[in-house]
Backbone as JSON Lines, residues from 0, in Angstrom:
{"i":0,"aa":"M","n":[0.82,-1.18,0.0],"ca":[0.0,0.0,0.0],"c":[0.87,1.25,0.0]}
{"i":1,"aa":"G","n":[1.94,1.21,0.68],"ca":[2.88,2.32,0.66],"c":[2.63,3.32,1.77]}
{"i":2,"aa":"W","n":[3.57,4.25,1.81],"ca":[3.55,5.25,2.88],"c":[2.33,6.16,2.8]}
{"i":3,"aa":"I","n":[1.94,6.61,1.61],"ca":[0.79,7.51,1.44],"c":[-0.5,6.79,1.86]}
{"i":4,"aa":"G","n":[-0.63,5.55,1.48],"ca":[-1.81,4.78,1.87],"c":[-1.92,4.63,3.38]}
{"i":5,"aa":"E","n":[-0.77,4.41,4.04],"ca":[-0.78,4.3,5.51],"c":[-1.18,5.62,6.15]}
{"i":6,"aa":"Q","n":[-0.72,6.74,5.59],"ca":[-1.07,8.06,6.13],"c":[-2.56,8.34,5.98]}
{"i":7,"aa":"I","n":[-3.11,7.97,4.85],"ca":[-4.55,8.16,4.61],"c":[-5.35,7.32,5.59]}
{"i":8,"aa":"D","n":[-4.96,6.06,5.8],"ca":[-5.65,5.19,6.76],"c":[-5.54,5.76,8.18]}
{"i":9,"aa":"S","n":[-4.37,6.32,8.51],"ca":[-4.17,6.91,9.83],"c":[-5.09,8.12,10.03]}
{"i":10,"aa":"I","n":[-5.21,8.97,9.02],"ca":[-6.08,10.14,9.1],"c":[-7.54,9.71,9.22]}
{"i":11,"aa":"K","n":[-7.95,8.71,8.46],"ca":[-9.33,8.21,8.55],"c":[-9.62,7.65,9.94]}
{"i":12,"aa":"S","n":[-8.63,6.95,10.49],"ca":[-8.8,6.38,11.82],"c":[-8.96,7.48,12.87]}
{"i":13,"aa":"I","n":[-8.15,8.53,12.77],"ca":[-8.23,9.66,13.71],"c":[-9.57,10.36,13.57]}
{"i":14,"aa":"Q","n":[-10.02,10.58,12.34],"ca":[-11.31,11.23,12.12],"c":[-12.45,10.39,12.68]}
{"i":15,"aa":"M","n":[-12.38,9.08,12.52],"ca":[-13.42,8.2,13.03],"c":[-13.45,8.26,14.56]}
{"i":16,"aa":"R","n":[-12.27,8.26,15.21],"ca":[-12.21,8.37,16.66],"c":[-12.79,9.7,17.14]}
{"i":17,"aa":"Q","n":[-12.48,10.79,16.43],"ca":[-13.02,12.1,16.8],"c":[-14.55,12.1,16.67]}
{"i":18,"aa":"L","n":[-15.06,11.51,15.62],"ca":[-16.51,11.45,15.4],"c":[-17.18,10.65,16.51]}
{"i":19,"aa":"I","n":[-16.59,9.53,16.86],"ca":[-17.14,8.69,17.93],"c":[-17.08,9.45,19.26]}
{"i":20,"aa":"T","n":[-15.99,10.13,19.53],"ca":[-15.85,10.91,20.76],"c":[-16.91,12.01,20.83]}
{"i":21,"aa":"Q","n":[-17.14,12.69,19.72],"ca":[-18.15,13.75,19.69],"c":[-19.56,13.18,19.88]}
{"i":22,"aa":"A","n":[-19.83,12.04,19.28],"ca":[-21.15,11.4,19.46],"c":[-21.35,11.0,20.91]}
{"i":23,"aa":"I","n":[-20.32,10.46,21.54],"ca":[-20.41,10.09,22.95],"c":[-20.61,11.33,23.82]}
{"i":24,"aa":"S","n":[-19.91,12.41,23.51],"ca":[-20.08,13.66,24.27],"c":[-21.5,14.19,24.15]}
{"i":25,"aa":"L","n":[-22.06,14.17,22.96],"ca":[-23.43,14.61,22.76],"c":[-24.4,13.72,23.54]}
{"i":26,"aa":"G","n":[-24.16,12.42,23.49],"ca":[-25.0,11.49,24.24],"c":[-24.92,11.73,25.74]}
{"i":27,"aa":"M","n":[-23.73,12.06,26.24],"ca":[-23.58,12.34,27.66],"c":[-24.31,13.63,28.06]}
{"i":28,"aa":"I","n":[-24.31,14.64,27.18],"ca":[-25.02,15.89,27.46],"c":[-26.52,15.62,27.54]}
{"i":29,"aa":"V","n":[-27.05,14.88,26.58],"ca":[-28.48,14.56,26.56],"c":[-28.85,13.72,27.79]}
{"i":30,"aa":"T","n":[-28.03,12.72,28.1],"ca":[-28.28,11.86,29.26],"c":[-28.24,12.66,30.56]}
{"i":31,"aa":"S","n":[-27.27,13.57,30.67],"ca":[-27.18,14.42,31.87],"c":[-28.42,15.28,32.03]}
{"i":32,"aa":"A","n":[-28.91,15.84,30.93],"ca":[-30.12,16.67,30.99],"c":[-31.31,15.84,31.46]}
{"i":33,"aa":"L","n":[-31.44,14.62,30.95],"ca":[-32.54,13.75,31.37],"c":[-32.43,13.36,32.84]}
{"i":34,"aa":"I","n":[-31.22,13.1,33.3],"ca":[-31.02,12.75,34.71],"c":[-31.38,13.93,35.59]}
{"i":35,"aa":"I","n":[-30.97,15.13,35.21],"ca":[-31.31,16.33,35.99],"c":[-32.81,16.51,36.04]}
{"i":36,"aa":"W","n":[-33.49,16.33,34.89],"ca":[-34.95,16.48,34.85],"c":[-35.64,15.47,35.77]}
{"i":37,"aa":"K","n":[-35.21,14.2,35.7],"ca":[-35.79,13.17,36.55],"c":[-35.52,13.44,38.03]}
{"i":38,"aa":"A","n":[-34.33,13.94,38.35],"ca":[-34.02,14.28,39.73],"c":[-34.91,15.41,40.22]}
{"i":39,"aa":"L","n":[-35.14,16.41,39.38],"ca":[-36.06,17.5,39.73],"c":[-37.47,16.97,39.96]}
{"i":40,"aa":"M","n":[-37.9,16.02,39.14],"ca":[-39.22,15.42,39.32],"c":[-39.33,14.75,40.69]}
{"i":41,"aa":"C","n":[-38.3,14.02,41.07],"ca":[-38.3,13.33,42.37],"c":[-38.25,14.33,43.51]}
{"i":42,"aa":"F","n":[-37.42,15.34,43.38],"ca":[-37.24,16.34,44.44],"c":[-38.5,17.18,44.67]}
{"i":43,"aa":"T","n":[-39.18,17.57,43.57],"ca":[-40.35,18.45,43.7],"c":[-41.66,17.69,43.85]}
{"i":44,"aa":"G","n":[-41.67,16.41,43.47],"ca":[-42.91,15.63,43.52],"c":[-43.85,15.96,42.39]}
{"i":45,"aa":"S","n":[-43.4,16.73,41.41],"ca":[-44.24,17.15,40.29],"c":[-43.78,16.45,39.02]}
{"i":46,"aa":"E","n":[-44.76,16.04,38.2],"ca":[-44.4,15.4,36.94],"c":[-43.75,16.38,35.97]}
{"i":47,"aa":"S","n":[-43.94,17.66,36.19],"ca":[-43.31,18.7,35.39],"c":[-42.86,19.81,36.32]}
{"i":48,"aa":"P","n":[-41.6,19.79,36.78],"ca":[-41.16,20.76,37.77],"c":[-41.01,22.19,37.25]}
{"i":49,"aa":"V","n":[-41.03,22.36,35.93],"ca":[-40.88,23.68,35.32],"c":[-41.89,23.79,34.19]}
{"i":50,"aa":"V","n":[-42.64,24.91,34.14],"ca":[-43.56,25.16,33.03],"c":[-43.43,26.61,32.58]}
{"i":51,"aa":"V","n":[-43.84,26.85,31.34],"ca":[-43.83,28.2,30.77],"c":[-45.26,28.7,30.7]}
{"i":52,"aa":"V","n":[-45.48,29.93,31.12],"ca":[-46.79,30.56,31.0],"c":[-46.98,30.91,29.52]}
{"i":53,"aa":"L","n":[-48.04,30.36,28.91],"ca":[-48.23,30.51,27.47],"c":[-49.27,31.56,27.08]}
{"i":54,"aa":"S","n":[-50.02,32.07,28.04],"ca":[-51.05,33.06,27.7],"c":[-51.0,34.21,28.69]}
{"i":55,"aa":"G","n":[-51.82,35.21,28.46],"ca":[-51.89,36.36,29.33],"c":[-52.96,36.24,30.39]}
{"i":56,"aa":"S","n":[-53.49,35.04,30.61],"ca":[-54.62,34.87,31.53],"c":[-54.25,35.12,33.0]}
{"i":57,"aa":"M","n":[-52.97,35.13,33.34],"ca":[-52.57,35.35,34.73],"c":[-51.94,36.72,34.96]}
{"i":58,"aa":"E","n":[-52.04,37.6,33.97],"ca":[-51.5,38.95,34.15],"c":[-52.34,39.71,35.16]}
{"i":59,"aa":"P","n":[-51.79,40.57,35.92],"ca":[-50.43,41.09,35.88],"c":[-49.42,40.26,36.68]}
{"i":60,"aa":"G","n":[-49.87,39.26,37.43],"ca":[-48.96,38.47,38.26],"c":[-47.9,37.73,37.47]}
{"i":61,"aa":"F","n":[-48.33,36.98,36.46],"ca":[-47.42,36.25,35.59],"c":[-47.73,36.63,34.16]}
{"i":62,"aa":"K","n":[-46.69,36.88,33.4],"ca":[-46.86,37.28,32.0],"c":[-46.48,36.12,31.09]}
{"i":63,"aa":"R","n":[-46.93,36.22,29.87],"ca":[-46.57,35.22,28.85],"c":[-45.05,35.17,28.75]}
{"i":64,"aa":"G","n":[-44.51,33.95,28.81],"ca":[-43.06,33.77,28.72],"c":[-42.38,33.6,30.07]}
{"i":65,"aa":"D","n":[-43.1,33.8,31.17],"ca":[-42.5,33.56,32.49],"c":[-42.37,32.05,32.71]}
{"i":66,"aa":"I","n":[-41.32,31.65,33.38],"ca":[-41.13,30.25,33.75],"c":[-41.53,30.09,35.21]}
{"i":67,"aa":"L","n":[-42.37,29.1,35.47],"ca":[-42.8,28.8,36.84],"c":[-42.12,27.53,37.33]}
{"i":68,"aa":"F","n":[-41.71,27.54,38.59],"ca":[-41.15,26.36,39.24],"c":[-42.26,25.76,40.09]}
{"i":69,"aa":"L","n":[-42.45,24.46,39.94],"ca":[-43.57,23.78,40.6],"c":[-43.09,22.78,41.64]}
{"i":70,"aa":"T","n":[-43.97,22.55,42.6],"ca":[-43.79,21.48,43.57],"c":[-45.16,20.86,43.8]}
{"i":71,"aa":"M","n":[-45.18,19.64,44.28],"ca":[-46.46,18.98,44.57],"c":[-46.35,18.34,45.93]}
{"i":72,"aa":"R","n":[-46.76,19.08,46.95],"ca":[-46.74,18.58,48.33],"c":[-47.99,17.75,48.58]}
{"i":73,"aa":"K","n":[-47.99,17.04,49.71],"ca":[-49.12,16.18,50.08],"c":[-50.28,16.96,50.67]}
{"i":74,"aa":"D","n":[-50.0,18.12,51.3],"ca":[-51.08,18.88,51.94],"c":[-52.06,19.4,50.89]}
{"i":75,"aa":"P","n":[-53.3,19.61,51.27],"ca":[-54.33,20.0,50.3],"c":[-54.07,21.37,49.67]}
{"i":76,"aa":"I","n":[-54.57,21.52,48.46],"ca":[-54.51,22.81,47.77],"c":[-55.37,23.8,48.57]}
{"i":77,"aa":"R","n":[-54.92,25.03,48.65],"ca":[-55.67,26.07,49.35],"c":[-56.09,27.18,48.39]}
{"i":78,"aa":"T","n":[-57.2,27.83,48.71],"ca":[-57.68,28.96,47.93],"c":[-56.57,30.0,47.82]}
{"i":79,"aa":"G","n":[-56.38,30.51,46.62],"ca":[-55.36,31.54,46.38],"c":[-54.07,31.01,45.8]}
{"i":80,"aa":"E","n":[-53.82,29.7,45.9],"ca":[-52.59,29.14,45.35],"c":[-52.65,29.1,43.83]}
{"i":81,"aa":"I","n":[-51.5,29.3,43.2],"ca":[-51.38,29.16,41.75],"c":[-51.1,27.69,41.48]}
{"i":82,"aa":"V","n":[-51.96,27.06,40.66],"ca":[-51.79,25.65,40.33],"c":[-51.65,25.48,38.82]}
{"i":83,"aa":"V","n":[-50.98,24.42,38.45],"ca":[-50.86,24.04,37.05],"c":[-51.59,22.71,36.92]}
{"i":84,"aa":"F","n":[-52.5,22.65,35.94],"ca":[-53.33,21.45,35.83],"c":[-53.5,21.03,34.38]}
{"i":85,"aa":"N","n":[-53.82,19.75,34.21],"ca":[-54.13,19.17,32.91],"c":[-55.6,18.84,32.86]}
{"i":86,"aa":"I","n":[-56.19,19.01,31.72],"ca":[-57.58,18.65,31.49],"c":[-57.58,17.45,30.54]}
{"i":87,"aa":"N","n":[-58.43,16.47,30.81],"ca":[-58.54,15.31,29.92],"c":[-58.85,15.79,28.51]}
{"i":88,"aa":"G","n":[-58.09,15.3,27.55],"ca":[-58.3,15.66,26.15],"c":[-57.49,16.87,25.7]}
{"i":89,"aa":"R","n":[-56.74,17.5,26.58],"ca":[-55.89,18.65,26.22],"c":[-54.44,18.31,26.52]}
{"i":90,"aa":"E","n":[-53.57,18.71,25.63],"ca":[-52.14,18.41,25.81],"c":[-51.42,19.44,26.66]}
{"i":91,"aa":"I","n":[-51.83,20.71,26.55],"ca":[-51.09,21.8,27.17],"c":[-51.64,22.08,28.57]}
{"i":92,"aa":"P","n":[-50.77,22.09,29.58],"ca":[-51.23,22.4,30.93],"c":[-51.64,23.87,31.06]}
{"i":93,"aa":"I","n":[-52.48,24.15,32.04],"ca":[-53.01,25.49,32.27],"c":[-52.52,25.98,33.63]}
{"i":94,"aa":"V","n":[-52.13,27.27,33.68],"ca":[-51.66,27.9,34.91],"c":[-52.73,28.88,35.37]}
{"i":95,"aa":"H","n":[-53.42,28.58,36.48],"ca":[-54.45,29.47,37.02],"c":[-54.47,29.4,38.54]}
{"i":96,"aa":"R","n":[-55.26,30.27,39.15],"ca":[-55.36,30.35,40.6],"c":[-56.55,29.54,41.11]}
{"i":97,"aa":"A","n":[-56.37,28.83,42.23],"ca":[-57.48,28.14,42.88],"c":[-58.35,29.19,43.57]}
{"i":98,"aa":"I","n":[-59.63,29.28,43.17],"ca":[-60.51,30.3,43.76],"c":[-61.49,29.7,44.75]}
{"i":99,"aa":"T","n":[-61.79,28.41,44.61],"ca":[-62.68,27.73,45.54],"c":[-62.14,26.32,45.77]}
{"i":100,"aa":"V","n":[-62.1,25.92,47.03],"ca":[-61.62,24.58,47.37],"c":[-62.62,23.95,48.34]}
{"i":101,"aa":"H","n":[-63.08,22.75,47.99],"ca":[-63.98,21.99,48.87],"c":[-63.27,20.73,49.3]}
{"i":102,"aa":"E","n":[-63.07,20.57,50.59],"ca":[-62.44,19.37,51.11],"c":[-63.51,18.47,51.7]}
{"i":103,"aa":"R","n":[-63.58,17.24,51.19],"ca":[-64.58,16.29,51.69],"c":[-64.08,15.69,53.0]}
{"i":104,"aa":"Q","n":[-64.9,15.79,54.02],"ca":[-64.51,15.33,55.35],"c":[-64.38,13.81,55.4]}
{"i":105,"aa":"D","n":[-65.23,13.1,54.67],"ca":[-65.22,11.63,54.74],"c":[-63.97,11.03,54.11]}
{"i":106,"aa":"S","n":[-63.55,11.53,52.95],"ca":[-62.43,10.93,52.24],"c":[-61.17,11.78,52.26]}
{"i":107,"aa":"G","n":[-61.31,13.06,52.58],"ca":[-60.15,13.95,52.54],"c":[-59.84,14.45,51.14]}
{"i":108,"aa":"A","n":[-60.61,13.98,50.13],"ca":[-60.41,14.42,48.75],"c":[-60.76,15.9,48.63]}
{"i":109,"aa":"V","n":[-60.14,16.54,47.67],"ca":[-60.33,17.98,47.49],"c":[-60.84,18.25,46.08]}
{"i":110,"aa":"D","n":[-61.88,19.08,45.99],"ca":[-62.38,19.58,44.71],"c":[-61.91,21.03,44.57]}
{"i":111,"aa":"V","n":[-61.36,21.37,43.42],"ca":[-60.78,22.7,43.22],"c":[-61.41,23.35,42.0]}
{"i":112,"aa":"L","n":[-61.77,24.62,42.13],"ca":[-62.24,25.44,41.02],"c":[-61.18,26.52,40.79]}
{"i":113,"aa":"T","n":[-60.81,26.74,39.53],"ca":[-59.74,27.68,39.2],"c":[-60.25,28.81,38.32]}
{"i":114,"aa":"K","n":[-59.4,29.83,38.21],"ca":[-59.7,30.99,37.37],"c":[-58.39,31.71,37.06]}
{"i":115,"aa":"G","n":[-58.26,32.18,35.83],"ca":[-57.13,33.03,35.48],"c":[-57.36,34.42,36.06]}
{"i":116,"aa":"D","n":[-56.32,35.02,36.64],"ca":[-56.46,36.34,37.26],"c":[-56.98,37.39,36.28]}
{"i":117,"aa":"N","n":[-56.66,37.23,35.01],"ca":[-57.03,38.21,33.99],"c":[-58.31,37.8,33.25]}
{"i":118,"aa":"N","n":[-58.95,36.71,33.67],"ca":[-60.17,36.23,33.02],"c":[-61.4,36.7,33.78]}
{"i":119,"aa":"Y","n":[-62.5,36.82,33.07],"ca":[-63.75,37.29,33.67],"c":[-64.39,36.24,34.57]}
{"i":120,"aa":"G","n":[-64.49,35.01,34.08],"ca":[-65.19,33.96,34.83],"c":[-64.27,32.82,35.22]}
{"i":121,"aa":"D","n":[-64.83,31.87,35.95],"ca":[-64.05,30.7,36.37],"c":[-63.76,29.8,35.17]}
{"i":122,"aa":"D","n":[-63.05,28.7,35.42],"ca":[-62.54,27.83,34.35],"c":[-63.46,26.68,33.97]}
{"i":123,"aa":"R","n":[-64.68,26.65,34.45],"ca":[-65.54,25.5,34.15],"c":[-65.72,25.28,32.65]}
{"i":124,"aa":"L","n":[-65.65,26.35,31.86],"ca":[-65.76,26.19,30.4],"c":[-64.52,25.52,29.8]}
{"i":125,"aa":"L","n":[-63.39,25.6,30.51],"ca":[-62.16,24.96,30.03],"c":[-62.09,23.49,30.39]}
{"i":126,"aa":"Y","n":[-62.78,23.11,31.47],"ca":[-62.74,21.73,31.94],"c":[-63.41,20.8,30.92]}
{"i":127,"aa":"A","n":[-63.16,19.52,31.07],"ca":[-63.75,18.51,30.19],"c":[-65.28,18.55,30.33]}
{"i":128,"aa":"R","n":[-65.97,18.1,29.31],"ca":[-67.45,18.1,29.32],"c":[-67.95,17.34,30.55]}
{"i":129,"aa":"G","n":[-68.85,17.99,31.28],"ca":[-69.43,17.38,32.47],"c":[-68.59,17.51,33.73]}
{"i":130,"aa":"Q","n":[-67.42,18.11,33.62],"ca":[-66.53,18.27,34.77],"c":[-66.7,19.67,35.35]}
{"i":131,"aa":"D","n":[-67.02,19.75,36.64],"ca":[-67.19,21.04,37.29],"c":[-66.04,21.38,38.23]}
{"i":132,"aa":"W","n":[-65.25,20.41,38.6],"ca":[-64.17,20.6,39.56],"c":[-62.92,19.86,39.11]}
{"i":133,"aa":"L","n":[-61.77,20.32,39.58],"ca":[-60.52,19.59,39.41],"c":[-60.3,18.72,40.64]}
{"i":134,"aa":"Q","n":[-59.76,17.53,40.43],"ca":[-59.36,16.67,41.53],"c":[-57.83,16.61,41.55]}
{"i":135,"aa":"R","n":[-57.31,15.98,42.56],"ca":[-55.86,15.9,42.77],"c":[-55.12,15.37,41.53]}
{"i":136,"aa":"E","n":[-55.72,14.4,40.85],"ca":[-55.03,13.8,39.69],"c":[-54.89,14.76,38.51]}
{"i":137,"aa":"H","n":[-55.69,15.82,38.47],"ca":[-55.58,16.8,37.39],"c":[-54.45,17.81,37.64]}
{"i":138,"aa":"I","n":[-54.08,17.99,38.89],"ca":[-53.13,19.05,39.25],"c":[-51.7,18.52,39.18]}
{"i":139,"aa":"M","n":[-50.88,19.2,38.38],"ca":[-49.49,18.81,38.17],"c":[-48.57,19.39,39.24]}
{"i":140,"aa":"G","n":[-48.94,20.55,39.77],"ca":[-48.08,21.18,40.76],"c":[-48.58,22.55,41.15]}
{"i":141,"aa":"R","n":[-47.88,23.12,42.13],"ca":[-48.18,24.46,42.65],"c":[-46.97,25.34,42.37]}
{"i":142,"aa":"A","n":[-47.22,26.57,41.99],"ca":[-46.11,27.49,41.72],"c":[-45.44,27.89,43.02]}
{"i":143,"aa":"V","n":[-44.1,27.79,43.05],"ca":[-43.32,28.19,44.22],"c":[-42.31,29.27,43.88]}
{"i":144,"aa":"G","n":[-42.18,29.59,42.61],"ca":[-41.25,30.63,42.17],"c":[-41.34,30.81,40.68]}
{"i":145,"aa":"F","n":[-40.72,31.88,40.17],"ca":[-40.75,32.11,38.73],"c":[-39.55,32.92,38.26]}
{"i":146,"aa":"L","n":[-39.26,32.8,36.98],"ca":[-38.27,33.62,36.3],"c":[-38.99,34.36,35.18]}
{"i":147,"aa":"P","n":[-38.97,35.68,35.2],"ca":[-39.69,36.42,34.16],"c":[-39.02,36.31,32.79]}
{"i":148,"aa":"Y","n":[-39.83,36.17,31.77],"ca":[-39.46,36.27,30.35],"c":[-38.56,35.15,29.81]}
{"i":149,"aa":"V","n":[-37.96,34.33,30.64],"ca":[-37.0,33.32,30.17],"c":[-37.68,32.28,29.27]}
{"i":150,"aa":"G","n":[-38.96,32.05,29.46],"ca":[-39.69,31.07,28.68],"c":[-39.99,31.49,27.25]}
{"i":151,"aa":"W","n":[-39.66,32.72,26.9],"ca":[-39.91,33.17,25.53],"c":[-39.15,32.32,24.51]}
{"i":152,"aa":"V","n":[-38.02,31.78,24.92],"ca":[-37.26,30.9,24.01],"c":[-38.14,29.72,23.61]}
{"i":153,"aa":"T","n":[-38.82,29.11,24.57],"ca":[-39.7,27.98,24.3],"c":[-40.87,28.41,23.42]}
{"i":154,"aa":"I","n":[-41.47,29.55,23.73],"ca":[-42.61,30.02,22.95],"c":[-42.22,30.28,21.5]}
{"i":155,"aa":"I","n":[-41.09,30.93,21.29],"ca":[-40.64,31.23,19.93],"c":[-40.36,29.94,19.17]}
{"i":156,"aa":"M","n":[-39.71,28.98,19.82],"ca":[-39.4,27.72,19.13],"c":[-40.66,26.92,18.83]}
{"i":157,"aa":"T","n":[-41.71,27.07,19.65],"ca":[-42.96,26.36,19.41],"c":[-43.75,27.03,18.29]}
{"i":158,"aa":"E","n":[-43.8,28.35,18.31],"ca":[-44.58,29.08,17.31],"c":[-43.87,29.21,15.97]}
{"i":159,"aa":"K","n":[-42.55,29.15,15.98],"ca":[-41.76,29.25,14.74],"c":[-40.82,28.05,14.66]}
{"i":160,"aa":"P","n":[-41.33,26.9,14.19],"ca":[-40.51,25.68,14.18],"c":[-39.2,25.81,13.39]}
{"i":161,"aa":"M","n":[-39.18,26.66,12.38],"ca":[-37.95,26.82,11.57],"c":[-36.81,27.31,12.46]}
{"i":162,"aa":"I","n":[-37.09,28.2,13.4],"ca":[-36.05,28.69,14.32],"c":[-35.54,27.54,15.17]}
{"i":163,"aa":"K","n":[-36.45,26.66,15.61],"ca":[-36.04,25.5,16.41],"c":[-35.1,24.61,15.6]}
{"i":164,"aa":"Y","n":[-35.45,24.34,14.34],"ca":[-34.61,23.48,13.52],"c":[-33.26,24.11,13.23]}
{"i":165,"aa":"L","n":[-33.24,25.42,13.01],"ca":[-31.97,26.12,12.8],"c":[-31.09,26.06,14.04]}
{"i":166,"aa":"L","n":[-31.7,26.26,15.21],"ca":[-30.95,26.21,16.46],"c":[-30.39,24.81,16.72]}
{"i":167,"aa":"I","n":[-31.22,23.79,16.52],"ca":[-30.75,22.41,16.71],"c":[-29.64,22.08,15.71]}
{"i":168,"aa":"G","n":[-29.82,22.5,14.47],"ca":[-28.79,22.27,13.46],"c":[-27.48,22.97,13.81]}
{"i":169,"aa":"A","n":[-27.57,24.22,14.28],"ca":[-26.36,24.97,14.66],"c":[-25.66,24.3,15.84]}
{"i":170,"aa":"L","n":[-26.44,23.86,16.83],"ca":[-25.84,23.17,17.98],"c":[-25.19,21.85,17.55]}
{"i":171,"aa":"G","n":[-25.86,21.12,16.67],"ca":[-25.29,19.87,16.17],"c":[-24.0,20.11,15.4]}
{"i":172,"aa":"L","n":[-24.01,21.15,14.58],"ca":[-22.8,21.5,13.81],"c":[-21.67,21.91,14.75]}
{"i":173,"aa":"L","n":[-22.01,22.64,15.81],"ca":[-21.02,23.06,16.78],"c":[-20.39,21.84,17.47]}
{"i":174,"aa":"V","n":[-21.21,20.87,17.83],"ca":[-20.7,19.66,18.48],"c":[-19.81,18.88,17.53]}
{"i":175,"aa":"I","n":[-20.24,18.76,16.28],"ca":[-19.48,17.97,15.3],"c":[-18.14,18.62,14.97]}
{"i":176,"aa":"T","n":[-18.12,19.95,14.87],"ca":[-16.9,20.63,14.43],"c":[-15.98,21.03,15.59]}
{"i":177,"aa":"S","n":[-16.45,20.91,16.82],"ca":[-15.6,21.32,17.95],"c":[-14.46,20.32,18.13]}
{"i":178,"aa":"K","n":[-13.35,20.84,18.56],"ca":[-12.19,20.0,18.82],"c":[-12.03,19.89,20.33]}
{"i":179,"aa":"D","n":[-11.77,18.68,20.81],"ca":[-11.61,18.47,22.26],"c":[-10.24,18.84,22.72]}
């Protein structure tokens, strides 16, 4: 094969090792993010420890694009708390305030009625057909803190998918072309 052939094989081997190293690094970053997310889920007791406010229904308290940090304690929801809940048949969780709470003495179960601070009426029109109250299984968490405006990145990437694809492509290119 000769000296030139050996040099070409050596360069190909080095390039293959670099590609494998970069793929492993990317995999470790993704795995680390998933581990952090799962740890947050365990620590907060919430299936989604962080959510983005997607509408103006909670203004002036929370604005569109604010990130809320959630927890899900065992004690009952109380009137005035900000809760994040899912409705059967809807994919996107809703962030609203508990305005009425009924605790059943016999079972300890809690029925919750919510309302957006910026909305005229309660949320019964948002609930599933025939549902007048939220139960514990509908509530994902309670707001314990927030970061203003940081969630706009998520909103922009959701509303403009091309930006999301460009960002993912740029990050992938950065990982592939970076030298360790």
